[in-house]
mmCIF file with all atom_site columns, C-alpha atoms in Angstrom:
data_model
loop_
_atom_site.group_PDB
_atom_site.id
_atom_site.type_symbol
_atom_site.label_atom_id
_atom_site.label_alt_id
_atom_site.label_comp_id
_atom_site.label_asym_id
_atom_site.label_entity_id
_atom_site.label_seq_id
_atom_site.pdbx_PDB_ins_code
_atom_site.Cartn_x
_atom_site.Cartn_y
_atom_site.Cartn_z
_atom_site.occupancy
_atom_site.B_iso_or_equiv
_atom_site.pdbx_formal_charge
_atom_site.auth_seq_id
_atom_site.auth_comp_id
_atom_site.auth_asym_id
_atom_site.auth_atom_id
_atom_site.pdbx_PDB_model_num
ATOM 1   C CA . ASP N 1 1   ? 5.980   -2.689  -9.910  1.00 0.00 ? 12  ASP N CA 1
ATOM 2   C CA . ALA N 1 2   ? 5.842   -5.132  -7.063  1.00 0.00 ? 13  ALA N CA 1
ATOM 3   C CA . GLY N 1 3   ? 2.313   -6.316  -6.304  1.00 0.00 ? 14  GLY N CA 1
ATOM 4   C CA . ILE N 1 4   ? 1.646   -4.454  -3.016  1.00 0.00 ? 15  ILE N CA 1
ATOM 5   C CA . THR N 1 5   ? -1.675  -2.859  -2.193  1.00 0.00 ? 16  THR N CA 1
ATOM 6   C CA . GLN N 1 6   ? -2.277  -0.786  0.856   1.00 0.00 ? 17  GLN N CA 1
ATOM 7   C CA . SER N 1 7   ? -5.783  0.019   2.050   1.00 0.00 ? 18  SER N CA 1
ATOM 8   C CA . PRO N 1 8   ? -7.240  2.443   2.735   1.00 0.00 ? 19  PRO N CA 1
ATOM 9   C CA . ARG N 1 9   ? -5.074  5.064   1.045   1.00 0.00 ? 20  ARG N CA 1
ATOM 10  C CA . HIS N 1 10  ? -6.477  7.824   3.148   1.00 0.00 ? 21  HIS N CA 1
ATOM 11  C CA . LYS N 1 11  ? -8.263  7.817   6.475   1.00 0.00 ? 22  LYS N CA 1
ATOM 12  C CA . VAL N 1 12  ? -9.411  10.500  8.942   1.00 0.00 ? 23  VAL N CA 1
ATOM 13  C CA . THR N 1 13  ? -10.607 9.327   12.308  1.00 0.00 ? 24  THR N CA 1
ATOM 14  C CA . GLU N 1 14  ? -10.937 10.494  15.893  1.00 0.00 ? 25  GLU N CA 1
ATOM 15  C CA . THR N 1 15  ? -8.835  10.036  18.933  1.00 0.00 ? 26  THR N CA 1
ATOM 16  C CA . GLY N 1 16  ? -9.638  6.822   20.815  1.00 0.00 ? 27  GLY N CA 1
ATOM 17  C CA . THR N 1 17  ? -11.057 4.899   17.830  1.00 0.00 ? 28  THR N CA 1
ATOM 18  C CA . PRO N 1 18  ? -9.521  1.646   16.650  1.00 0.00 ? 29  PRO N CA 1
ATOM 19  C CA . VAL N 1 19  ? -7.873  1.697   13.174  1.00 0.00 ? 30  VAL N CA 1
ATOM 20  C CA . THR N 1 20  ? -6.711  -1.192  11.036  1.00 0.00 ? 31  THR N CA 1
ATOM 21  C CA . LEU N 1 21  ? -4.520  -0.772  7.970   1.00 0.00 ? 32  LEU N CA 1
ATOM 22  C CA . ARG N 1 22  ? -4.081  -3.585  5.465   1.00 0.00 ? 33  ARG N CA 1
ATOM 23  C CA . CYS N 1 23  ? -1.176  -4.585  3.312   1.00 0.00 ? 34  CYS N CA 1
ATOM 24  C CA . HIS N 1 24  ? -1.691  -7.160  0.644   1.00 0.00 ? 35  HIS N CA 1
ATOM 25  C CA . GLN N 1 25  ? 1.020   -8.639  -1.575  1.00 0.00 ? 36  GLN N CA 1
ATOM 26  C CA . THR N 1 26  ? 0.882   -10.920 -4.535  1.00 0.00 ? 37  THR N CA 1
ATOM 27  C CA . GLU N 1 27  ? 4.672   -11.646 -4.647  1.00 0.00 ? 38  GLU N CA 1
ATOM 28  C CA . ASN N 1 28  ? 4.708   -14.485 -2.079  1.00 0.00 ? 39  ASN N CA 1
ATOM 29  C CA . HIS N 1 29  ? 7.590   -12.803 -0.223  1.00 0.00 ? 40  HIS N CA 1
ATOM 30  C CA . ARG N 1 30  ? 8.428   -14.049 3.254   1.00 0.00 ? 41  ARG N CA 1
ATOM 31  C CA . TYR N 1 31  ? 9.165   -10.718 4.930   1.00 0.00 ? 42  TYR N CA 1
ATOM 32  C CA . MET N 1 32  ? 6.749   -7.859  5.415   1.00 0.00 ? 43  MET N CA 1
ATOM 33  C CA . TYR N 1 33  ? 7.305   -4.529  7.239   1.00 0.00 ? 44  TYR N CA 1
ATOM 34  C CA . TRP N 1 34  ? 5.224   -1.628  8.515   1.00 0.00 ? 45  TRP N CA 1
ATOM 35  C CA . TYR N 1 35  ? 6.892   1.811   8.676   1.00 0.00 ? 46  TYR N CA 1
ATOM 36  C CA . ARG N 1 36  ? 5.759   5.287   9.545   1.00 0.00 ? 47  ARG N CA 1
ATOM 37  C CA . GLN N 1 37  ? 7.144   8.378   7.822   1.00 0.00 ? 48  GLN N CA 1
ATOM 38  C CA . ASP N 1 38  ? 7.228   11.692  9.607   1.00 0.00 ? 49  ASP N CA 1
ATOM 39  C CA . PRO N 1 39  ? 8.928   15.015  8.823   1.00 0.00 ? 50  PRO N CA 1
ATOM 40  C CA . GLY N 1 40  ? 12.244  15.174  10.703  1.00 0.00 ? 51  GLY N CA 1
ATOM 41  C CA . HIS N 1 41  ? 12.258  11.511  11.561  1.00 0.00 ? 52  HIS N CA 1
ATOM 42  C CA . GLY N 1 42  ? 12.454  9.750   8.198   1.00 0.00 ? 53  GLY N CA 1
ATOM 43  C CA . LEU N 1 43  ? 11.244  6.245   7.896   1.00 0.00 ? 54  LEU N CA 1
ATOM 44  C CA . ARG N 1 44  ? 10.892  4.311   11.088  1.00 0.00 ? 55  ARG N CA 1
ATOM 45  C CA . LEU N 1 45  ? 10.083  0.579   11.492  1.00 0.00 ? 56  LEU N CA 1
ATOM 46  C CA . ILE N 1 46  ? 6.922   -0.264  13.534  1.00 0.00 ? 57  ILE N CA 1
ATOM 47  C CA . HIS N 1 47  ? 6.781   -3.971  13.271  1.00 0.00 ? 58  HIS N CA 1
ATOM 48  C CA . TYR N 1 48  ? 7.827   -6.683  10.829  1.00 0.00 ? 59  TYR N CA 1
ATOM 49  C CA . SER N 1 49  ? 6.902   -10.274 9.967   1.00 0.00 ? 60  SER N CA 1
ATOM 50  C CA . TYR N 1 50  ? 9.208   -13.021 8.925   1.00 0.00 ? 61  TYR N CA 1
ATOM 51  C CA . GLY N 1 51  ? 6.485   -15.539 8.155   1.00 0.00 ? 62  GLY N CA 1
ATOM 52  C CA . VAL N 1 52  ? 2.821   -16.438 8.838   1.00 0.00 ? 63  VAL N CA 1
ATOM 53  C CA . LYS N 1 53  ? 2.099   -15.750 12.495  1.00 0.00 ? 64  LYS N CA 1
ATOM 54  C CA . ASP N 1 54  ? 5.740   -14.706 13.097  1.00 0.00 ? 65  ASP N CA 1
ATOM 55  C CA . THR N 1 55  ? 6.099   -11.043 13.890  1.00 0.00 ? 66  THR N CA 1
ATOM 56  C CA . ASP N 1 56  ? 8.465   -8.878  15.979  1.00 0.00 ? 67  ASP N CA 1
ATOM 57  C CA . LYS N 1 57  ? 8.678   -5.314  17.120  1.00 0.00 ? 68  LYS N CA 1
ATOM 58  C CA . GLY N 1 58  ? 10.497  -2.519  15.393  1.00 0.00 ? 69  GLY N CA 1
ATOM 59  C CA . GLU N 1 59  ? 11.844  0.665   16.948  1.00 0.00 ? 70  GLU N CA 1
ATOM 60  C CA . VAL N 1 60  ? 8.496   2.439   17.403  1.00 0.00 ? 71  VAL N CA 1
ATOM 61  C CA . SER N 1 61  ? 6.007   -0.381  18.230  1.00 0.00 ? 72  SER N CA 1
ATOM 62  C CA . ASP N 1 62  ? 4.212   1.164   21.231  1.00 0.00 ? 73  ASP N CA 1
ATOM 63  C CA . GLY N 1 63  ? 0.555   1.663   20.550  1.00 0.00 ? 74  GLY N CA 1
ATOM 64  C CA . TYR N 1 64  ? 0.616   -0.678  17.521  1.00 0.00 ? 75  TYR N CA 1
ATOM 65  C CA . SER N 1 65  ? -0.127  -4.321  17.025  1.00 0.00 ? 76  SER N CA 1
ATOM 66  C CA . VAL N 1 66  ? 0.128   -6.584  13.846  1.00 0.00 ? 77  VAL N CA 1
ATOM 67  C CA . SER N 1 67  ? -1.160  -9.856  12.639  1.00 0.00 ? 78  SER N CA 1
ATOM 68  C CA . ARG N 1 68  ? -0.261  -12.066 9.679   1.00 0.00 ? 79  ARG N CA 1
ATOM 69  C CA . SER N 1 69  ? -2.572  -15.029 9.249   1.00 0.00 ? 80  SER N CA 1
ATOM 70  C CA . LYS N 1 70  ? -1.741  -15.479 5.550   1.00 0.00 ? 81  LYS N CA 1
ATOM 71  C CA . THR N 1 71  ? 1.427   -14.935 3.514   1.00 0.00 ? 82  THR N CA 1
ATOM 72  C CA . GLU N 1 72  ? -0.221  -12.250 1.491   1.00 0.00 ? 83  GLU N CA 1
ATOM 73  C CA . ASP N 1 73  ? -1.738  -10.087 4.206   1.00 0.00 ? 84  ASP N CA 1
ATOM 74  C CA . PHE N 1 74  ? -0.182  -8.064  7.008   1.00 0.00 ? 85  PHE N CA 1
ATOM 75  C CA . LEU N 1 75  ? -2.439  -5.997  9.180   1.00 0.00 ? 86  LEU N CA 1
ATOM 76  C CA . LEU N 1 76  ? -1.499  -3.017  11.358  1.00 0.00 ? 87  LEU N CA 1
ATOM 77  C CA . THR N 1 77  ? -3.852  -2.090  14.146  1.00 0.00 ? 88  THR N CA 1
ATOM 78  C CA . LEU N 1 78  ? -3.975  1.018   16.309  1.00 0.00 ? 89  LEU N CA 1
ATOM 79  C CA . GLU N 1 79  ? -6.117  -0.127  19.230  1.00 0.00 ? 90  GLU N CA 1
ATOM 80  C CA . SER N 1 80  ? -6.861  3.336   20.428  1.00 0.00 ? 91  SER N CA 1
ATOM 81  C CA . ALA N 1 81  ? -5.636  5.959   18.027  1.00 0.00 ? 92  ALA N CA 1
ATOM 82  C CA . THR N 1 82  ? -3.851  9.091   19.328  1.00 0.00 ? 93  THR N CA 1
ATOM 83  C CA . SER N 1 83  ? -2.963  12.296  17.611  1.00 0.00 ? 94  SER N CA 1
ATOM 84  C CA . SER N 1 84  ? 0.710   11.352  17.727  1.00 0.00 ? 95  SER N CA 1
ATOM 85  C CA . GLN N 1 85  ? -0.099  8.512   15.419  1.00 0.00 ? 96  GLN N CA 1
ATOM 86  C CA . THR N 1 86  ? -0.993  10.844  12.557  1.00 0.00 ? 97  THR N CA 1
ATOM 87  C CA . SER N 1 87  ? 1.412   9.909   9.931   1.00 0.00 ? 98  SER N CA 1
ATOM 88  C CA . VAL N 1 88  ? 1.930   8.281   6.546   1.00 0.00 ? 99  VAL N CA 1
ATOM 89  C CA . TYR N 1 89  ? 2.216   4.468   6.850   1.00 0.00 ? 100 TYR N CA 1
ATOM 90  C CA . PHE N 1 90  ? 4.149   2.371   4.426   1.00 0.00 ? 101 PHE N CA 1
ATOM 91  C CA . CYS N 1 91  ? 4.104   -1.376  3.946   1.00 0.00 ? 102 CYS N CA 1
ATOM 92  C CA . ALA N 1 92  ? 7.156   -3.104  2.445   1.00 0.00 ? 103 ALA N CA 1
ATOM 93  C CA . ILE N 1 93  ? 8.084   -6.639  1.493   1.00 0.00 ? 104 ILE N CA 1
ATOM 94  C CA . SER N 1 94  ? 11.217  -8.542  0.747   1.00 0.00 ? 105 SER N CA 1
ATOM 95  C CA . GLU N 1 95  ? 12.149  -12.011 -0.232  1.00 0.00 ? 106 GLU N CA 1
ATOM 96  C CA . GLY N 1 96  ? 14.307  -12.685 2.917   1.00 0.00 ? 107 GLY N CA 1
ATOM 97  C CA . ARG N 1 97  ? 17.389  -14.157 1.353   1.00 0.00 ? 108 ARG N CA 1
ATOM 98  C CA . ILE N 1 98  ? 20.366  -14.666 3.609   1.00 0.00 ? 109 ILE N CA 1
ATOM 99  C CA . ASN N 1 99  ? 22.704  -11.777 4.400   1.00 0.00 ? 110 ASN N CA 1
ATOM 100 C CA . SER N 1 100 ? 19.953  -9.251  3.861   1.00 0.00 ? 111 SER N CA 1
ATOM 101 C CA . ARG N 1 101 ? 21.147  -8.668  0.310   1.00 0.00 ? 112 ARG N CA 1
ATOM 102 C CA . GLN N 1 102 ? 17.786  -7.997  -1.091  1.00 0.00 ? 113 GLN N CA 1
ATOM 103 C CA . PRO N 1 103 ? 15.755  -4.822  -1.678  1.00 0.00 ? 114 PRO N CA 1
ATOM 104 C CA . GLN N 1 104 ? 12.583  -3.933  -0.027  1.00 0.00 ? 115 GLN N CA 1
ATOM 105 C CA . HIS N 1 105 ? 9.525   -3.064  -2.204  1.00 0.00 ? 116 HIS N CA 1
ATOM 106 C CA . PHE N 1 106 ? 7.138   -0.544  -0.959  1.00 0.00 ? 117 PHE N CA 1
ATOM 107 C CA . GLY N 1 107 ? 3.410   0.151   -1.221  1.00 0.00 ? 118 GLY N CA 1
ATOM 108 C CA . ASP N 1 108 ? 2.211   3.695   -1.945  1.00 0.00 ? 119 ASP N CA 1
ATOM 109 C CA . GLY N 1 109 ? 1.267   4.372   1.637   1.00 0.00 ? 120 GLY N CA 1
ATOM 110 C CA . THR N 1 110 ? -1.737  5.245   3.800   1.00 0.00 ? 121 THR N CA 1
ATOM 111 C CA . ARG N 1 111 ? -2.143  8.833   4.915   1.00 0.00 ? 122 ARG N CA 1
ATOM 112 C CA . LEU N 1 112 ? -3.755  8.619   8.430   1.00 0.00 ? 123 LEU N CA 1
ATOM 113 C CA . SER N 1 113 ? -5.032  11.683  10.251  1.00 0.00 ? 124 SER N CA 1
ATOM 114 C CA . ILE N 1 114 ? -6.210  11.400  13.863  1.00 0.00 ? 125 ILE N CA 1
ATOM 115 C CA . LEU N 1 115 ? -8.219  14.426  15.057  1.00 0.00 ? 126 LEU N CA 1
ATOM 116 C CA . SER Z 2 1   ? 18.459  5.903   16.021  1.00 0.00 ? 18  SER Z CA 1
ATOM 117 C CA . GLN Z 2 2   ? 19.160  6.482   12.383  1.00 0.00 ? 19  GLN Z CA 1
ATOM 118 C CA . GLN Z 2 3   ? 22.079  4.496   10.987  1.00 0.00 ? 20  GLN Z CA 1
ATOM 119 C CA . GLY Z 2 4   ? 22.399  6.478   7.769   1.00 0.00 ? 21  GLY Z CA 1
ATOM 120 C CA . GLU Z 2 5   ? 22.659  10.204  7.543   1.00 0.00 ? 22  GLU Z CA 1
ATOM 121 C CA . GLU Z 2 6   ? 22.291  11.876  4.203   1.00 0.00 ? 23  GLU Z CA 1
ATOM 122 C CA . ASP Z 2 7   ? 23.906  15.128  3.238   1.00 0.00 ? 24  ASP Z CA 1
ATOM 123 C CA . PRO Z 2 8   ? 22.820  17.621  2.015   1.00 0.00 ? 25  PRO Z CA 1
ATOM 124 C CA . GLN Z 2 9   ? 19.173  17.642  3.262   1.00 0.00 ? 26  GLN Z CA 1
ATOM 125 C CA . ALA Z 2 10  ? 18.112  19.486  0.238   1.00 0.00 ? 27  ALA Z CA 1
ATOM 126 C CA . LEU Z 2 11  ? 19.694  20.138  -3.230  1.00 0.00 ? 28  LEU Z CA 1
ATOM 127 C CA . SER Z 2 12  ? 18.417  22.259  -6.087  1.00 0.00 ? 29  SER Z CA 1
ATOM 128 C CA . ILE Z 2 13  ? 20.047  22.107  -9.522  1.00 0.00 ? 30  ILE Z CA 1
ATOM 129 C CA . GLN Z 2 14  ? 19.313  22.805  -13.178 1.00 0.00 ? 31  GLN Z CA 1
ATOM 130 C CA . GLU Z 2 15  ? 18.439  20.175  -15.597 1.00 0.00 ? 32  GLU Z CA 1
ATOM 131 C CA . GLY Z 2 16  ? 21.518  18.704  -17.225 1.00 0.00 ? 33  GLY Z CA 1
ATOM 132 C CA . GLU Z 2 17  ? 23.672  19.198  -14.132 1.00 0.00 ? 34  GLU Z CA 1
ATOM 133 C CA . ASN Z 2 18  ? 24.981  16.397  -11.991 1.00 0.00 ? 35  ASN Z CA 1
ATOM 134 C CA . ALA Z 2 19  ? 23.626  15.809  -8.451  1.00 0.00 ? 36  ALA Z CA 1
ATOM 135 C CA . THR Z 2 20  ? 25.658  14.226  -5.640  1.00 0.00 ? 37  THR Z CA 1
ATOM 136 C CA . MET Z 2 21  ? 24.257  13.012  -2.427  1.00 0.00 ? 38  MET Z CA 1
ATOM 137 C CA . ASN Z 2 22  ? 26.243  11.559  0.520   1.00 0.00 ? 39  ASN Z CA 1
ATOM 138 C CA . CYS Z 2 23  ? 25.374  9.030   3.178   1.00 0.00 ? 40  CYS Z CA 1
ATOM 139 C CA . SER Z 2 24  ? 27.263  8.223   6.353   1.00 0.00 ? 41  SER Z CA 1
ATOM 140 C CA . TYR Z 2 25  ? 26.527  5.202   8.564   1.00 0.00 ? 42  TYR Z CA 1
ATOM 141 C CA . LYS Z 2 26  ? 27.834  4.000   11.940  1.00 0.00 ? 43  LYS Z CA 1
ATOM 142 C CA . THR Z 2 27  ? 28.313  0.246   12.058  1.00 0.00 ? 44  THR Z CA 1
ATOM 143 C CA . SER Z 2 28  ? 29.802  -2.358  9.847   1.00 0.00 ? 45  SER Z CA 1
ATOM 144 C CA . ILE Z 2 29  ? 27.534  -3.416  6.903   1.00 0.00 ? 46  ILE Z CA 1
ATOM 145 C CA . ASN Z 2 30  ? 27.523  -5.965  4.210   1.00 0.00 ? 47  ASN Z CA 1
ATOM 146 C CA . ASN Z 2 31  ? 25.644  -3.779  1.790   1.00 0.00 ? 48  ASN Z CA 1
ATOM 147 C CA . LEU Z 2 32  ? 24.170  -0.367  1.367   1.00 0.00 ? 49  LEU Z CA 1
ATOM 148 C CA . GLN Z 2 33  ? 21.045  0.433   -0.639  1.00 0.00 ? 50  GLN Z CA 1
ATOM 149 C CA . TRP Z 2 34  ? 19.831  3.639   -2.235  1.00 0.00 ? 51  TRP Z CA 1
ATOM 150 C CA . TYR Z 2 35  ? 16.013  4.365   -2.654  1.00 0.00 ? 52  TYR Z CA 1
ATOM 151 C CA . ARG Z 2 36  ? 14.038  7.120   -4.456  1.00 0.00 ? 53  ARG Z CA 1
ATOM 152 C CA . GLN Z 2 37  ? 10.670  8.502   -3.276  1.00 0.00 ? 54  GLN Z CA 1
ATOM 153 C CA . ASN Z 2 38  ? 8.521   10.605  -5.556  1.00 0.00 ? 55  ASN Z CA 1
ATOM 154 C CA . SER Z 2 39  ? 6.048   12.875  -3.875  1.00 0.00 ? 56  SER Z CA 1
ATOM 155 C CA . GLY Z 2 40  ? 3.046   10.948  -2.575  1.00 0.00 ? 57  GLY Z CA 1
ATOM 156 C CA . ARG Z 2 41  ? 4.490   7.534   -3.434  1.00 0.00 ? 58  ARG Z CA 1
ATOM 157 C CA . GLY Z 2 42  ? 6.318   4.750   -1.758  1.00 0.00 ? 59  GLY Z CA 1
ATOM 158 C CA . LEU Z 2 43  ? 10.099  4.176   -1.916  1.00 0.00 ? 60  LEU Z CA 1
ATOM 159 C CA . VAL Z 2 44  ? 11.607  2.567   -4.979  1.00 0.00 ? 61  VAL Z CA 1
ATOM 160 C CA . HIS Z 2 45  ? 14.857  0.586   -4.772  1.00 0.00 ? 62  HIS Z CA 1
ATOM 161 C CA . LEU Z 2 46  ? 17.557  2.026   -7.067  1.00 0.00 ? 63  LEU Z CA 1
ATOM 162 C CA . ILE Z 2 47  ? 20.740  0.161   -6.445  1.00 0.00 ? 64  ILE Z CA 1
ATOM 163 C CA . LEU Z 2 48  ? 22.580  -2.094  -3.831  1.00 0.00 ? 65  LEU Z CA 1
ATOM 164 C CA . ILE Z 2 49  ? 26.214  -2.012  -3.428  1.00 0.00 ? 66  ILE Z CA 1
ATOM 165 C CA . ARG Z 2 50  ? 27.950  -4.731  -1.465  1.00 0.00 ? 67  ARG Z CA 1
ATOM 166 C CA . SER Z 2 51  ? 30.728  -4.125  1.093   1.00 0.00 ? 68  SER Z CA 1
ATOM 167 C CA . ASN Z 2 52  ? 33.359  -5.585  -1.165  1.00 0.00 ? 69  ASN Z CA 1
ATOM 168 C CA . GLU Z 2 53  ? 32.465  -3.247  -4.022  1.00 0.00 ? 70  GLU Z CA 1
ATOM 169 C CA . ARG Z 2 54  ? 33.805  0.221   -4.332  1.00 0.00 ? 71  ARG Z CA 1
ATOM 170 C CA . GLU Z 2 55  ? 31.694  1.532   -7.180  1.00 0.00 ? 72  GLU Z CA 1
ATOM 171 C CA . LYS Z 2 56  ? 28.624  0.436   -8.959  1.00 0.00 ? 73  LYS Z CA 1
ATOM 172 C CA . HIS Z 2 57  ? 26.741  1.953   -12.028 1.00 0.00 ? 74  HIS Z CA 1
ATOM 173 C CA . SER Z 2 58  ? 23.160  1.694   -13.149 1.00 0.00 ? 75  SER Z CA 1
ATOM 174 C CA . GLY Z 2 59  ? 22.231  3.865   -16.160 1.00 0.00 ? 76  GLY Z CA 1
ATOM 175 C CA . ARG Z 2 60  ? 22.817  7.511   -15.046 1.00 0.00 ? 77  ARG Z CA 1
ATOM 176 C CA . LEU Z 2 61  ? 23.431  6.506   -11.441 1.00 0.00 ? 78  LEU Z CA 1
ATOM 177 C CA . ARG Z 2 62  ? 26.888  5.944   -9.943  1.00 0.00 ? 79  ARG Z CA 1
ATOM 178 C CA . VAL Z 2 63  ? 27.205  4.723   -6.350  1.00 0.00 ? 80  VAL Z CA 1
ATOM 179 C CA . THR Z 2 64  ? 30.425  4.529   -4.418  1.00 0.00 ? 81  THR Z CA 1
ATOM 180 C CA . LEU Z 2 65  ? 31.139  2.988   -1.028  1.00 0.00 ? 82  LEU Z CA 1
ATOM 181 C CA . ASP Z 2 66  ? 34.067  3.675   1.262   1.00 0.00 ? 83  ASP Z CA 1
ATOM 182 C CA . THR Z 2 67  ? 33.795  1.205   4.159   1.00 0.00 ? 84  THR Z CA 1
ATOM 183 C CA . SER Z 2 68  ? 36.946  2.742   5.808   1.00 0.00 ? 85  SER Z CA 1
ATOM 184 C CA . LYS Z 2 69  ? 35.058  6.058   6.089   1.00 0.00 ? 86  LYS Z CA 1
ATOM 185 C CA . LYS Z 2 70  ? 31.652  4.438   6.508   1.00 0.00 ? 87  LYS Z CA 1
ATOM 186 C CA . SER Z 2 71  ? 30.256  6.571   3.730   1.00 0.00 ? 88  SER Z CA 1
ATOM 187 C CA . SER Z 2 72  ? 28.547  6.243   0.372   1.00 0.00 ? 89  SER Z CA 1
ATOM 188 C CA . SER Z 2 73  ? 27.728  8.655   -2.403  1.00 0.00 ? 90  SER Z CA 1
ATOM 189 C CA . LEU Z 2 74  ? 25.005  8.609   -5.129  1.00 0.00 ? 91  LEU Z CA 1
ATOM 190 C CA . LEU Z 2 75  ? 25.744  10.565  -8.215  1.00 0.00 ? 92  LEU Z CA 1
ATOM 191 C CA . ILE Z 2 76  ? 23.033  11.275  -10.823 1.00 0.00 ? 93  ILE Z CA 1
ATOM 192 C CA . THR Z 2 77  ? 24.522  12.499  -14.112 1.00 0.00 ? 94  THR Z CA 1
ATOM 193 C CA . ALA Z 2 78  ? 22.719  14.709  -16.596 1.00 0.00 ? 95  ALA Z CA 1
ATOM 194 C CA . SER Z 2 79  ? 19.754  15.202  -14.326 1.00 0.00 ? 96  SER Z CA 1
ATOM 195 C CA . ARG Z 2 80  ? 16.231  15.533  -15.587 1.00 0.00 ? 97  ARG Z CA 1
ATOM 196 C CA . ALA Z 2 81  ? 13.172  17.238  -14.118 1.00 0.00 ? 98  ALA Z CA 1
ATOM 197 C CA . ALA Z 2 82  ? 11.826  13.638  -13.624 1.00 0.00 ? 99  ALA Z CA 1
ATOM 198 C CA . ASP Z 2 83  ? 14.706  13.047  -11.099 1.00 0.00 ? 100 ASP Z CA 1
ATOM 199 C CA . THR Z 2 84  ? 13.000  15.441  -8.655  1.00 0.00 ? 101 THR Z CA 1
ATOM 200 C CA . ALA Z 2 85  ? 12.419  13.259  -5.621  1.00 0.00 ? 102 ALA Z CA 1
ATOM 201 C CA . SER Z 2 86  ? 13.804  12.415  -2.179  1.00 0.00 ? 103 SER Z CA 1
ATOM 202 C CA . TYR Z 2 87  ? 16.602  9.947   -2.036  1.00 0.00 ? 104 TYR Z CA 1
ATOM 203 C CA . PHE Z 2 88  ? 17.364  7.681   0.883   1.00 0.00 ? 105 PHE Z CA 1
ATOM 204 C CA . CYS Z 2 89  ? 20.243  5.485   1.830   1.00 0.00 ? 106 CYS Z CA 1
ATOM 205 C CA . ALA Z 2 90  ? 19.508  2.308   3.836   1.00 0.00 ? 107 ALA Z CA 1
ATOM 206 C CA . THR Z 2 91  ? 21.671  -0.157  5.719   1.00 0.00 ? 108 THR Z CA 1
ATOM 207 C CA . PRO Z 2 92  ? 20.767  -3.600  6.911   1.00 0.00 ? 109 PRO Z CA 1
ATOM 208 C CA . VAL Z 2 93  ? 20.431  -4.556  10.627  1.00 0.00 ? 110 VAL Z CA 1
ATOM 209 C CA . SER Z 2 94  ? 22.608  -7.417  11.569  1.00 0.00 ? 111 SER Z CA 1
ATOM 210 C CA . GLY Z 2 95  ? 20.991  -10.845 11.399  1.00 0.00 ? 112 GLY Z CA 1
ATOM 211 C CA . ASN Z 2 96  ? 18.863  -12.375 8.624   1.00 0.00 ? 113 ASN Z CA 1
ATOM 212 C CA . THR Z 2 97  ? 15.664  -10.354 9.322   1.00 0.00 ? 114 THR Z CA 1
ATOM 213 C CA . GLY Z 2 98  ? 15.849  -8.230  6.104   1.00 0.00 ? 115 GLY Z CA 1
ATOM 214 C CA . LYS Z 2 99  ? 15.419  -5.186  8.270   1.00 0.00 ? 116 LYS Z CA 1
ATOM 215 C CA . LEU Z 2 100 ? 16.817  -1.826  7.025   1.00 0.00 ? 117 LEU Z CA 1
ATOM 216 C CA . ILE Z 2 101 ? 17.593  1.374   8.747   1.00 0.00 ? 118 ILE Z CA 1
ATOM 217 C CA . PHE Z 2 102 ? 16.811  4.412   6.600   1.00 0.00 ? 119 PHE Z CA 1
ATOM 218 C CA . GLY Z 2 103 ? 18.450  7.813   6.698   1.00 0.00 ? 120 GLY Z CA 1
ATOM 219 C CA . GLN Z 2 104 ? 16.365  10.960  6.620   1.00 0.00 ? 121 GLN Z CA 1
ATOM 220 C CA . GLY Z 2 105 ? 16.957  11.590  2.959   1.00 0.00 ? 122 GLY Z CA 1
ATOM 221 C CA . THR Z 2 106 ? 18.061  14.195  0.506   1.00 0.00 ? 123 THR Z CA 1
ATOM 222 C CA . THR Z 2 107 ? 15.336  16.188  -1.305  1.00 0.00 ? 124 THR Z CA 1
ATOM 223 C CA . LEU Z 2 108 ? 16.486  16.842  -4.850  1.00 0.00 ? 125 LEU Z CA 1
ATOM 224 C CA . GLN Z 2 109 ? 14.779  19.437  -7.037  1.00 0.00 ? 126 GLN Z CA 1
ATOM 225 C CA . VAL Z 2 110 ? 15.714  19.540  -10.702 1.00 0.00 ? 127 VAL Z CA 1
ATOM 226 C CA . LYS Z 2 111 ? 14.586  22.750  -12.425 1.00 0.00 ? 128 LYS Z CA 1
ATOM 227 C CA . PRO Z 2 112 ? 13.744  22.553  -16.037 1.00 0.00 ? 129 PRO Z CA 1
#
């Protein structure tokens, strides 16, 4: 299994509170991604990173920010959590070879509930 | 919007039977990937097929790709209860970002 650790694995919090999810990798892969998975919507990309301090938005980035100060860590922050952000969040990594012909490797997810 | 759409959404079969899942996509691609997700776990990469390949095998998995129809199929032969999972196809976004767009998946139940 690829060395990807997500923390926490489960979190329950209240509307309006800040939340930070952490993804840690030991593979030294260049690319890191944050997805959310919801019934009826599948897996949707929130933000991704293509190197240290290099990040860009995905298709559902509103309400989320990210930071990557080291190759191994990619943080996802909900500045002021809302109930619509209740979801399962997955981190993924890939080596970033040309032509996108490489797989992504996923962590086991963080189940976030916002009450 | 989702690039890949899987069909059927759910499939239930007996152990030993074959399972076929289909994926359709909208734009030109240079590869298509299939992933499996067990309940409560992250996605696991199964197989990648390039646009110049028509068929690829990996163990009990057989993937086909028809670029003229913009479709792919995943066949699992001699299914086992352990194959119970959701299966997703994914296609790359143009450019060298490594980004993928995932379909909504097919949920497969294999009954012992």
